[in-house]
Short mmCIF file of C-alpha atoms in Angstrom, two decimals:
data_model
loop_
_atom_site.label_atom_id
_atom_site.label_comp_id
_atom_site.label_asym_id
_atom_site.label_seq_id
_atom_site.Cartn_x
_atom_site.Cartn_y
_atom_site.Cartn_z
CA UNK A 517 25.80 131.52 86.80
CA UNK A 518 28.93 131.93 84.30
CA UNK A 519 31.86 129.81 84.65
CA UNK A 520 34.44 131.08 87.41
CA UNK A 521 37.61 132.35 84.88
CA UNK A 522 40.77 130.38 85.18
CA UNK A 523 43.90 131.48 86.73
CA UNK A 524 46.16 133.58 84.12
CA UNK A 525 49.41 132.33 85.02
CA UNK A 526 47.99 129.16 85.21
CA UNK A 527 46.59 128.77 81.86
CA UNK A 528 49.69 130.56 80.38
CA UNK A 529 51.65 127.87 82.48
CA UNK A 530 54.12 130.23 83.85
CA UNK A 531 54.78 131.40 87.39
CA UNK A 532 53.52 134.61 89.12
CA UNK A 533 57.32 136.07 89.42
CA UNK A 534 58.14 134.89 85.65
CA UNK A 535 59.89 137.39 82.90
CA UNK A 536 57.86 139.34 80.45
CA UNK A 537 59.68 137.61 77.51
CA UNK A 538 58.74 134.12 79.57
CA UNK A 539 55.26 135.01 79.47
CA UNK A 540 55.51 136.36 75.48
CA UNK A 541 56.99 132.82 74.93
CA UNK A 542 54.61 131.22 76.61
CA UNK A 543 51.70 132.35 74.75
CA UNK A 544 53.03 132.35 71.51
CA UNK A 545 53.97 128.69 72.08
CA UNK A 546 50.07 127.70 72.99
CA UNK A 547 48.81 130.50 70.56
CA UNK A 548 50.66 128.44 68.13
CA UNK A 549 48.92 125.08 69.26
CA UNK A 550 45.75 125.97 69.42
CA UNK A 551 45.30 127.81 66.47
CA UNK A 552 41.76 126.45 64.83
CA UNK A 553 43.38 126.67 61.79
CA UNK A 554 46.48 124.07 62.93
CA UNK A 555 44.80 122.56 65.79
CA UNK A 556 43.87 118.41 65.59
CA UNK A 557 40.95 117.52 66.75
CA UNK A 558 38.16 119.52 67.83
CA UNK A 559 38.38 123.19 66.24
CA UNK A 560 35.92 124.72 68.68
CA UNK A 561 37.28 123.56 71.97
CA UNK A 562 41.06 124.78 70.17
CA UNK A 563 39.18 128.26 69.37
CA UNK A 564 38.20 128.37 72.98
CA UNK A 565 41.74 127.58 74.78
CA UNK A 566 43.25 129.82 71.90
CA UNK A 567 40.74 132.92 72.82
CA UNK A 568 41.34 131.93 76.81
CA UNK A 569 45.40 132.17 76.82
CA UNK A 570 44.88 135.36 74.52
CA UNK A 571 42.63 136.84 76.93
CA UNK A 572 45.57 135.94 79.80
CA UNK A 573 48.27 137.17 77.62
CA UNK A 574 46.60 140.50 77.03
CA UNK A 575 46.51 141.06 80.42
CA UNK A 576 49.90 139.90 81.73
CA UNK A 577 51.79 141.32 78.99
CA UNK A 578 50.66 145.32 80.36
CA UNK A 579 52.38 145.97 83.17
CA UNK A 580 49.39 148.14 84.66
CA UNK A 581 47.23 145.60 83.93
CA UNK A 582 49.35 142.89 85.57
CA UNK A 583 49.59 144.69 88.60
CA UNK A 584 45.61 145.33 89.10
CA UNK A 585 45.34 141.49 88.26
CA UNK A 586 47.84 140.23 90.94
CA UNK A 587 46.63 142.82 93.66
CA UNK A 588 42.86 142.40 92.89
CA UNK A 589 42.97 139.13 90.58
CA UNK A 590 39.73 138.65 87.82
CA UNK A 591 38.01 141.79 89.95
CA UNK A 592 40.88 143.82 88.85
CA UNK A 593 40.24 143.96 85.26
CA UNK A 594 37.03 143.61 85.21
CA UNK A 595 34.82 144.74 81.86
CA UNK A 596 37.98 144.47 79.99
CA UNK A 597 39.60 141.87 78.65
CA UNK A 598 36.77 139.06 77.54
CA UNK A 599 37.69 137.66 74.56
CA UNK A 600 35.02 134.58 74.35
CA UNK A 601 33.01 136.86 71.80
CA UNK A 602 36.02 138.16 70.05
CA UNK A 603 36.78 137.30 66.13
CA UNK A 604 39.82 135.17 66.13
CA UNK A 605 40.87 137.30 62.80
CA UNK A 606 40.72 140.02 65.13
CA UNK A 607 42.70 138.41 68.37
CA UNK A 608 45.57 137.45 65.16
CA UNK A 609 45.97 141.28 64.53
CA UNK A 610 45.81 142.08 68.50
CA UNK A 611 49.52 140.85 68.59
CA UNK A 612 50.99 140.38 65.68
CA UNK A 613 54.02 142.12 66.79
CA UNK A 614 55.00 139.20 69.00
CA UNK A 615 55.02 136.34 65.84
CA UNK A 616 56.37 138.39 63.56
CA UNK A 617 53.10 137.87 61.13
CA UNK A 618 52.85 134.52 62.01
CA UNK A 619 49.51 134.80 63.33
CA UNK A 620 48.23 137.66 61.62
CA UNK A 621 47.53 141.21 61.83
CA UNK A 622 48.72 144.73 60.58
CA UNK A 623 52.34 143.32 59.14
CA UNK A 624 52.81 140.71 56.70
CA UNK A 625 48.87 138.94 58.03
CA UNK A 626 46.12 141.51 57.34
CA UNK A 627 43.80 140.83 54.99
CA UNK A 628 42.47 143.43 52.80
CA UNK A 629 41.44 143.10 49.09
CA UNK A 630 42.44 139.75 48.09
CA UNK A 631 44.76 139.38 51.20
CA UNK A 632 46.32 136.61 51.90
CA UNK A 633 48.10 135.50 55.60
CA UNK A 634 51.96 135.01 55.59
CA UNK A 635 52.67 131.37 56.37
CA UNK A 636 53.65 130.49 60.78
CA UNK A 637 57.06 131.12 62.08
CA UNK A 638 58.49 127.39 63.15
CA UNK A 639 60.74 126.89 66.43
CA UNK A 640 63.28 124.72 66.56
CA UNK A 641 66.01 124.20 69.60
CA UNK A 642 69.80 122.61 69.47
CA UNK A 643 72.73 122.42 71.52
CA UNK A 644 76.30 124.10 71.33
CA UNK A 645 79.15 123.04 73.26
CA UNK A 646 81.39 125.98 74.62
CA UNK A 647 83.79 125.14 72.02
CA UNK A 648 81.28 125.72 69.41
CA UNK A 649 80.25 128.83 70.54
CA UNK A 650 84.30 129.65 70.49
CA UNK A 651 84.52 129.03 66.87
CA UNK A 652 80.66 129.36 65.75
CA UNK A 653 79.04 125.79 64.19
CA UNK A 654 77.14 124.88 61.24
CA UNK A 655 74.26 122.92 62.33
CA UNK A 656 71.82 120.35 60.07
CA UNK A 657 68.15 120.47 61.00
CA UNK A 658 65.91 118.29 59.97
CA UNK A 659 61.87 118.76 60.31
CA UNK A 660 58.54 118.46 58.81
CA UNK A 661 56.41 121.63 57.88
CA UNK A 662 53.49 122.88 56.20
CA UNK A 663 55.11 124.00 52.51
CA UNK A 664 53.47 124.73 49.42
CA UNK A 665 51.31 122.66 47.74
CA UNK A 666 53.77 121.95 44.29
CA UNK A 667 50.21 121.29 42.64
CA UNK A 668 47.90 124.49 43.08
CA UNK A 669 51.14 126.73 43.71
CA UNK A 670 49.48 127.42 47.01
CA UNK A 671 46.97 128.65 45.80
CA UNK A 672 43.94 125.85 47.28
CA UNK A 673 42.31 125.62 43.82
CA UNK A 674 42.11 123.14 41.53
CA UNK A 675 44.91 123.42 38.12
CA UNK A 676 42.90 125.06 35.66
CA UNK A 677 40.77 127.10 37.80
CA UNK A 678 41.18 130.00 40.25
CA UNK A 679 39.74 131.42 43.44
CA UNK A 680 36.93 134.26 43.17
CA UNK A 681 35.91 137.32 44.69
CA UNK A 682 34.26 136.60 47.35
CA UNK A 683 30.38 138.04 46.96
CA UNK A 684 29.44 138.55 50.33
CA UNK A 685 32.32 141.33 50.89
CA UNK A 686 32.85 141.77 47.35
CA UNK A 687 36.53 141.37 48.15
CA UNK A 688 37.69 143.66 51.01
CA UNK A 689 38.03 140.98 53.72
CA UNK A 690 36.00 142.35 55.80
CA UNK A 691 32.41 143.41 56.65
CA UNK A 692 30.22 146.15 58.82
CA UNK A 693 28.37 144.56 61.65
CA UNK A 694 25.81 146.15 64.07
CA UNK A 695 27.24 146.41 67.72
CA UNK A 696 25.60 145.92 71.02
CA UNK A 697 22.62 147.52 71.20
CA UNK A 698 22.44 149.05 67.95
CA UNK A 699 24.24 151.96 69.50
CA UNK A 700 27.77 151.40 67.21
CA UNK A 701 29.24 149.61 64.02
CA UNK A 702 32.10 147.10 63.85
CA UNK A 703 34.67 146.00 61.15
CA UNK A 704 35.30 142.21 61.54
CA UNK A 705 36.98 139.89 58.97
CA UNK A 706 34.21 138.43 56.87
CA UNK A 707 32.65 135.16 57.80
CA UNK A 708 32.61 133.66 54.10
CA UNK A 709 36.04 134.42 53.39
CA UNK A 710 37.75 134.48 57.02
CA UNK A 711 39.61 137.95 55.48
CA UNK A 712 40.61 136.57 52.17
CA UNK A 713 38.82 138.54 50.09
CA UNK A 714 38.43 135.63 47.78
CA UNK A 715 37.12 131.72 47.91
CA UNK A 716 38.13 128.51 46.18
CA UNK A 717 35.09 127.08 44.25
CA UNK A 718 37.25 123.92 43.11
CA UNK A 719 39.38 122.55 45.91
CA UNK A 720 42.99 121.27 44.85
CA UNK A 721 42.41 117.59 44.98
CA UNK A 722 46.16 117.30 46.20
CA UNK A 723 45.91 119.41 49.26
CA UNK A 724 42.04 119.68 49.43
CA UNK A 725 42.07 123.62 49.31
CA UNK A 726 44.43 124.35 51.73
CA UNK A 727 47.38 125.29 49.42
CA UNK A 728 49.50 123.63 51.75
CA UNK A 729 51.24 120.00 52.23
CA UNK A 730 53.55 118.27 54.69
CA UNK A 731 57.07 118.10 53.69
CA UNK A 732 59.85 116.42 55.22
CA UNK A 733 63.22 119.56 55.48
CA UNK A 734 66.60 119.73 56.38
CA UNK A 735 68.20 122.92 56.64
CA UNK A 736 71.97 124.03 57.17
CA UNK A 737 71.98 126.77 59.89
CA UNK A 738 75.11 128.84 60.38
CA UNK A 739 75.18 129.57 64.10
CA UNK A 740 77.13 132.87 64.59
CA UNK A 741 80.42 132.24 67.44
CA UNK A 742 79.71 133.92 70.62
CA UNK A 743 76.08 133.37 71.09
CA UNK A 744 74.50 132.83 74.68
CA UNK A 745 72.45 130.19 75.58
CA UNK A 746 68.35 130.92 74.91
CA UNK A 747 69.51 133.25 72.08
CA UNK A 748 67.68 132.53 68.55
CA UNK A 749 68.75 132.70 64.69
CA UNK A 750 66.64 133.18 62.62
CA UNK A 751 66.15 131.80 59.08
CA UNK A 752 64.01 133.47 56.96
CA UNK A 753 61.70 132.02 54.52
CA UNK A 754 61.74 128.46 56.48
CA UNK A 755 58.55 128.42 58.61
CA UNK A 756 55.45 127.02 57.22
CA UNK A 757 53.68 128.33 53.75
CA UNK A 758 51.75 130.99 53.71
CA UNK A 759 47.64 131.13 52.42
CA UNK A 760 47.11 131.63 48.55
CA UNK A 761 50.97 131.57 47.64
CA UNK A 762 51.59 133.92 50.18
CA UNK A 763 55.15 134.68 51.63
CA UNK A 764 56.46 131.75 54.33
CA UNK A 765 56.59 132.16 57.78
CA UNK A 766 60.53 132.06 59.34
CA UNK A 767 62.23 129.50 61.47
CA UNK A 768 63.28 130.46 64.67
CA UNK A 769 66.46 128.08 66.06
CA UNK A 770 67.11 129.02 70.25
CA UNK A 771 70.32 127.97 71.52
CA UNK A 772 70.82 126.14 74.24
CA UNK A 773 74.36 125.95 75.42
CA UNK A 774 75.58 122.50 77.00
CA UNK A 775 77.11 122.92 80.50
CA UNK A 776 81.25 122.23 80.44
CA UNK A 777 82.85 120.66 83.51
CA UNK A 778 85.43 122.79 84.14
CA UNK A 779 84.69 125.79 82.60
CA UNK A 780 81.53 128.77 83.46
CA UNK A 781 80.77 131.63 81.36
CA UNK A 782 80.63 135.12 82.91
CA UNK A 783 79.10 137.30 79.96
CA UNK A 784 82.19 136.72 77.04
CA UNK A 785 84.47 135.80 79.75
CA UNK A 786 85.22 131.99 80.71
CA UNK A 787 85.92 131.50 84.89
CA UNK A 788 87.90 128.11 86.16
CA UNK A 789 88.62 127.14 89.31
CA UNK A 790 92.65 125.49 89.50
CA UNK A 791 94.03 124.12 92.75
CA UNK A 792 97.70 124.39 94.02
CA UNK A 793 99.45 123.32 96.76
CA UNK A 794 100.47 125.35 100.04
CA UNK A 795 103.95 125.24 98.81
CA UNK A 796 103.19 126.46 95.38
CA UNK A 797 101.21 129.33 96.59
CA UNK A 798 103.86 130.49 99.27
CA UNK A 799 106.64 129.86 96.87
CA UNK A 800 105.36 130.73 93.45
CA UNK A 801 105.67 128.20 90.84
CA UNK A 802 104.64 127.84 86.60
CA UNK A 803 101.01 125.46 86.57
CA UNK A 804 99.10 123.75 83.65
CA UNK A 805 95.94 125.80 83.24
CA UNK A 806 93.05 124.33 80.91
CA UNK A 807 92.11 126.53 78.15
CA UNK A 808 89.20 126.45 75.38
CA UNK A 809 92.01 125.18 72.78
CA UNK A 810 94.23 123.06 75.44
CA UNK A 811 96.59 123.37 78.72
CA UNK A 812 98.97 126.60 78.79
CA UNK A 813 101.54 127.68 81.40
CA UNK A 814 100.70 130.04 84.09
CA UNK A 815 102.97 132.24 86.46
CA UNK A 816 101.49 131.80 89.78
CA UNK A 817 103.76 134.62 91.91
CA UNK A 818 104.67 133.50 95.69
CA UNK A 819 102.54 134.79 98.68
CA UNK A 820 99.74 133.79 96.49
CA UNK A 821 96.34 133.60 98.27
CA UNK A 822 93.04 131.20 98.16
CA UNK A 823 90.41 132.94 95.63
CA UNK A 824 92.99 135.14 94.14
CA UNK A 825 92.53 134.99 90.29
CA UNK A 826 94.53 135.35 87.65
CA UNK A 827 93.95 136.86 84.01
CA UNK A 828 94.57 135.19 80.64
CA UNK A 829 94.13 137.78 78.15
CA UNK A 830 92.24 136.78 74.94
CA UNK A 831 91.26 133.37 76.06
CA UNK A 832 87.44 133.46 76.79
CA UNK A 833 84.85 133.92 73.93
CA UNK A 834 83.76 136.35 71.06
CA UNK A 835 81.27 138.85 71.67
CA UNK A 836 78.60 137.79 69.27
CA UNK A 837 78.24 141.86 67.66
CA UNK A 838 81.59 143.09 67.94
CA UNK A 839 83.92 140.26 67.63
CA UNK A 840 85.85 141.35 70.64
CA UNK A 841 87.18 138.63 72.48
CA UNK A 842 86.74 137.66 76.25
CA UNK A 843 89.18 136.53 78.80
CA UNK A 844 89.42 133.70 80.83
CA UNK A 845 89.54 134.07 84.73
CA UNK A 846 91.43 131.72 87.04
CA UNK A 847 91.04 131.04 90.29
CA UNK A 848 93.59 129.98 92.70
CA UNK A 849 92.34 126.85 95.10
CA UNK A 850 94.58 126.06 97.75
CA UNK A 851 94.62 122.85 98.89
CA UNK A 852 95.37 121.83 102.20
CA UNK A 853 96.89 118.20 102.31
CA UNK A 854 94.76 116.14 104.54
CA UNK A 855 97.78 113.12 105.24
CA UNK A 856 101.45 114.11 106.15
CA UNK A 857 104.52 112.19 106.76
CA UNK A 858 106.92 112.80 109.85
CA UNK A 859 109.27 114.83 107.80
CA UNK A 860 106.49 117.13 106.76
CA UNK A 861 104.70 117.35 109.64
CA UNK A 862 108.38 118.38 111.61
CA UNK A 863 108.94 120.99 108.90
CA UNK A 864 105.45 122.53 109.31
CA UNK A 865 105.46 122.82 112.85
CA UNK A 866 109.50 124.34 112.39
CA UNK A 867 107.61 126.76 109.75
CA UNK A 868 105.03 127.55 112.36
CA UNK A 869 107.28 128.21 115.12
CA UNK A 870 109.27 130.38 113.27
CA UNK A 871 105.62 132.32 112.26
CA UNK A 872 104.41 132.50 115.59
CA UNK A 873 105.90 135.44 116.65
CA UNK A 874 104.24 137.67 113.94
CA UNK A 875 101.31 136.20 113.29
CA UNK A 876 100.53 136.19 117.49
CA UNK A 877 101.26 140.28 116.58
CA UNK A 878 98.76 140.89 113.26
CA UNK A 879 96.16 139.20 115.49
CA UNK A 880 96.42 141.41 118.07
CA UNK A 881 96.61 144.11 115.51
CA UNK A 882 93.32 142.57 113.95
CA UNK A 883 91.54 142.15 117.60
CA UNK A 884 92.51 145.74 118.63
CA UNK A 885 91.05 147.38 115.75
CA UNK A 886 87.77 145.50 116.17
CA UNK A 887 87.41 146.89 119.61
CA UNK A 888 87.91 150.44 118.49
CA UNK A 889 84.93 149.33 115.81
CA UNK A 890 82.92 148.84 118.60
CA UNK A 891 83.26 151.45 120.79
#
């Protein structure tokens, strides 16, 4: 009796409600880890989690597919979606589009005569402050990747020599096999080569045929002002080395913006809160307001109310396309004092006597038009 399947959210290690770009990240991120190719330690149990999350990615990414699957779960797709036989050459090309050829596939990663793959796009994360997304940031990132081997040019072979053409597909990358049953033919990458098209007969002694050695980088990243928090830049040319001196893969470098204590972000526009005293808000007065680049004055106009906000024109944060700056919001806190003197509290209760005749009236105003509400 086969093996009951695995959960796909579960193995994908997102939740059931979560985004389709979660879910894309997701599986690219384990995709990238269990590659056999970059995986340490055992290379068949990698191929097997890589083929598995594939499988769960295939089907969560489809929106039709997801919804048969959460209705009807493994029944639902049924006949569909097993990957366990499937050529991982084959799963690479399946979704290229999501690592930009990091993986392999149609752009940048097929293999055809004398093919080679385009090196694995890298992630990296940092933080901003808001004031660094005000003014934009250059940021120094330092990290190890896969680059190529300085001895063999990336090429895996030893100086001197150079790969061949592969005999058993005589170069194409890829062979015929007989389907199930006899009944139909299938194109697969070719076993010898794994889609090259050619093999190393002399292995670079240096990087021991992979064309590929750990290097230690550090890369200055100009981080664009404006940018929102999850967003990525990306920098070509810096992800890992592609096969036989092929082009690198990119560097991807996701923002994550640092949380301000005073300030919130409302698309390019910053929102504060400000409190002010009961006598400031009946009377009008000029506060200190925090900005991005310090305190400015405000005009706060009397009969102010608690919540109201205010408008300072130009002072939030550039729109990352069009350079168009945001403004900042403020909102009016009134604060009640919770200790009064005797002068104070005789003043407030002369204040309130003198108020009592009209506010006793807009309540009854208030209460009579509630009643006509619901008749």
């Amino acid at each position: 009796m086969p093996a009951a399947k695995r959960d796909y959210y579960e193995i994908l290690g997102v939740q059931r409600n979560a985004e389709a770009e979660e879910i894309k990240r997701a599986y690219r991120r384990l995709a990238m880890k269990f590659h056999p190719d970059r995986a340490n330690g055992d290379k068949a149990e990698a191929e097997i989690k890589f083929k598995e999350c594939s499988e769960a990615y295939e089907v969560l990414s489809d929106a039709g597919k997801r919804r048969r699957y959460d209705q009807f779960g493994h029944e639902g797709v049924t006949g569909q979606h097993d990957f366990s036989h499937m050529d991982v050459t084959d799963i690479f090309s399946m979704f290229d589009d999501i690592f930009g050829g990091a993986l392999g596939g149609g752009r940048g990663r097929g293999r055809g005569r004398q093919g080679a793959a385009r090196g694995y796009d890298l992630e990296t994360r940092i933080e901003m402050t808001l004031q660094e997304v005000a003014l934009g940031a250059e940021k120094t990132i330092d990290f190890e990747k896969q680059d190529r081997c300085e001895h063999c040019a990336g090429t895996g072979a030893k100086p001197g020599t150079a790969p061949v053409v592969c005999l058993q597909c005589g170069g194409q990358g890829r062979v015929a096999q007989q389907g199930f049953g006899g009944m139909f033919r299938m194109v697969v990458a070719c076993p010898n080569c794994r889609g090259r098209g050619t093999v190393v007969r002399e292995h670079c002694p240096n990087c021991g045929g992979t064309g590929r050695q750990l290097r230690k980088r550090s890369v200055v990243v100009n981080i664009p002002a404006g940018v929102h928090d999850g967003q990525a830049v990306r920098v070509t040319g810096e992800g890992e080395a592609g096969e036989n001196g092929a082009q690198s893969g990119d560097l991807h470098v996701y923002i994550a913006v640092k949380e301000h204590p005073i300030f919130s972000r409302h698309n390019n526009d910053l929102v504060c809160q400000v409190p002010i005293s009961f006598a400031e808000a009946a009377l009008g007065a000029s506060i200190e307001v925090p900005t991005l680049k310090g305190m400015e004055s405000m005009d706060v106009p009397g009969g102010t109310q608690h919540g109201e906000i205010f408008k300072l024109k130009g002072k939030g944060l550039p729109d990352v396309r069009s350079r168009r700056v945001g403004d900042e919001l403020v909102q009016i806190v009134i604060e009640v004092p919770k200790k009064l003197n005797d002068k104070q509290k005789h003043l407030l209760r002369e204040f309130a006597a003198s108020e009592d005749a009209r506010i006793k009236q807009e309540r009854k105003g208030f209460f009579d038009k509630l009643k006509d509400m619901i008749k």
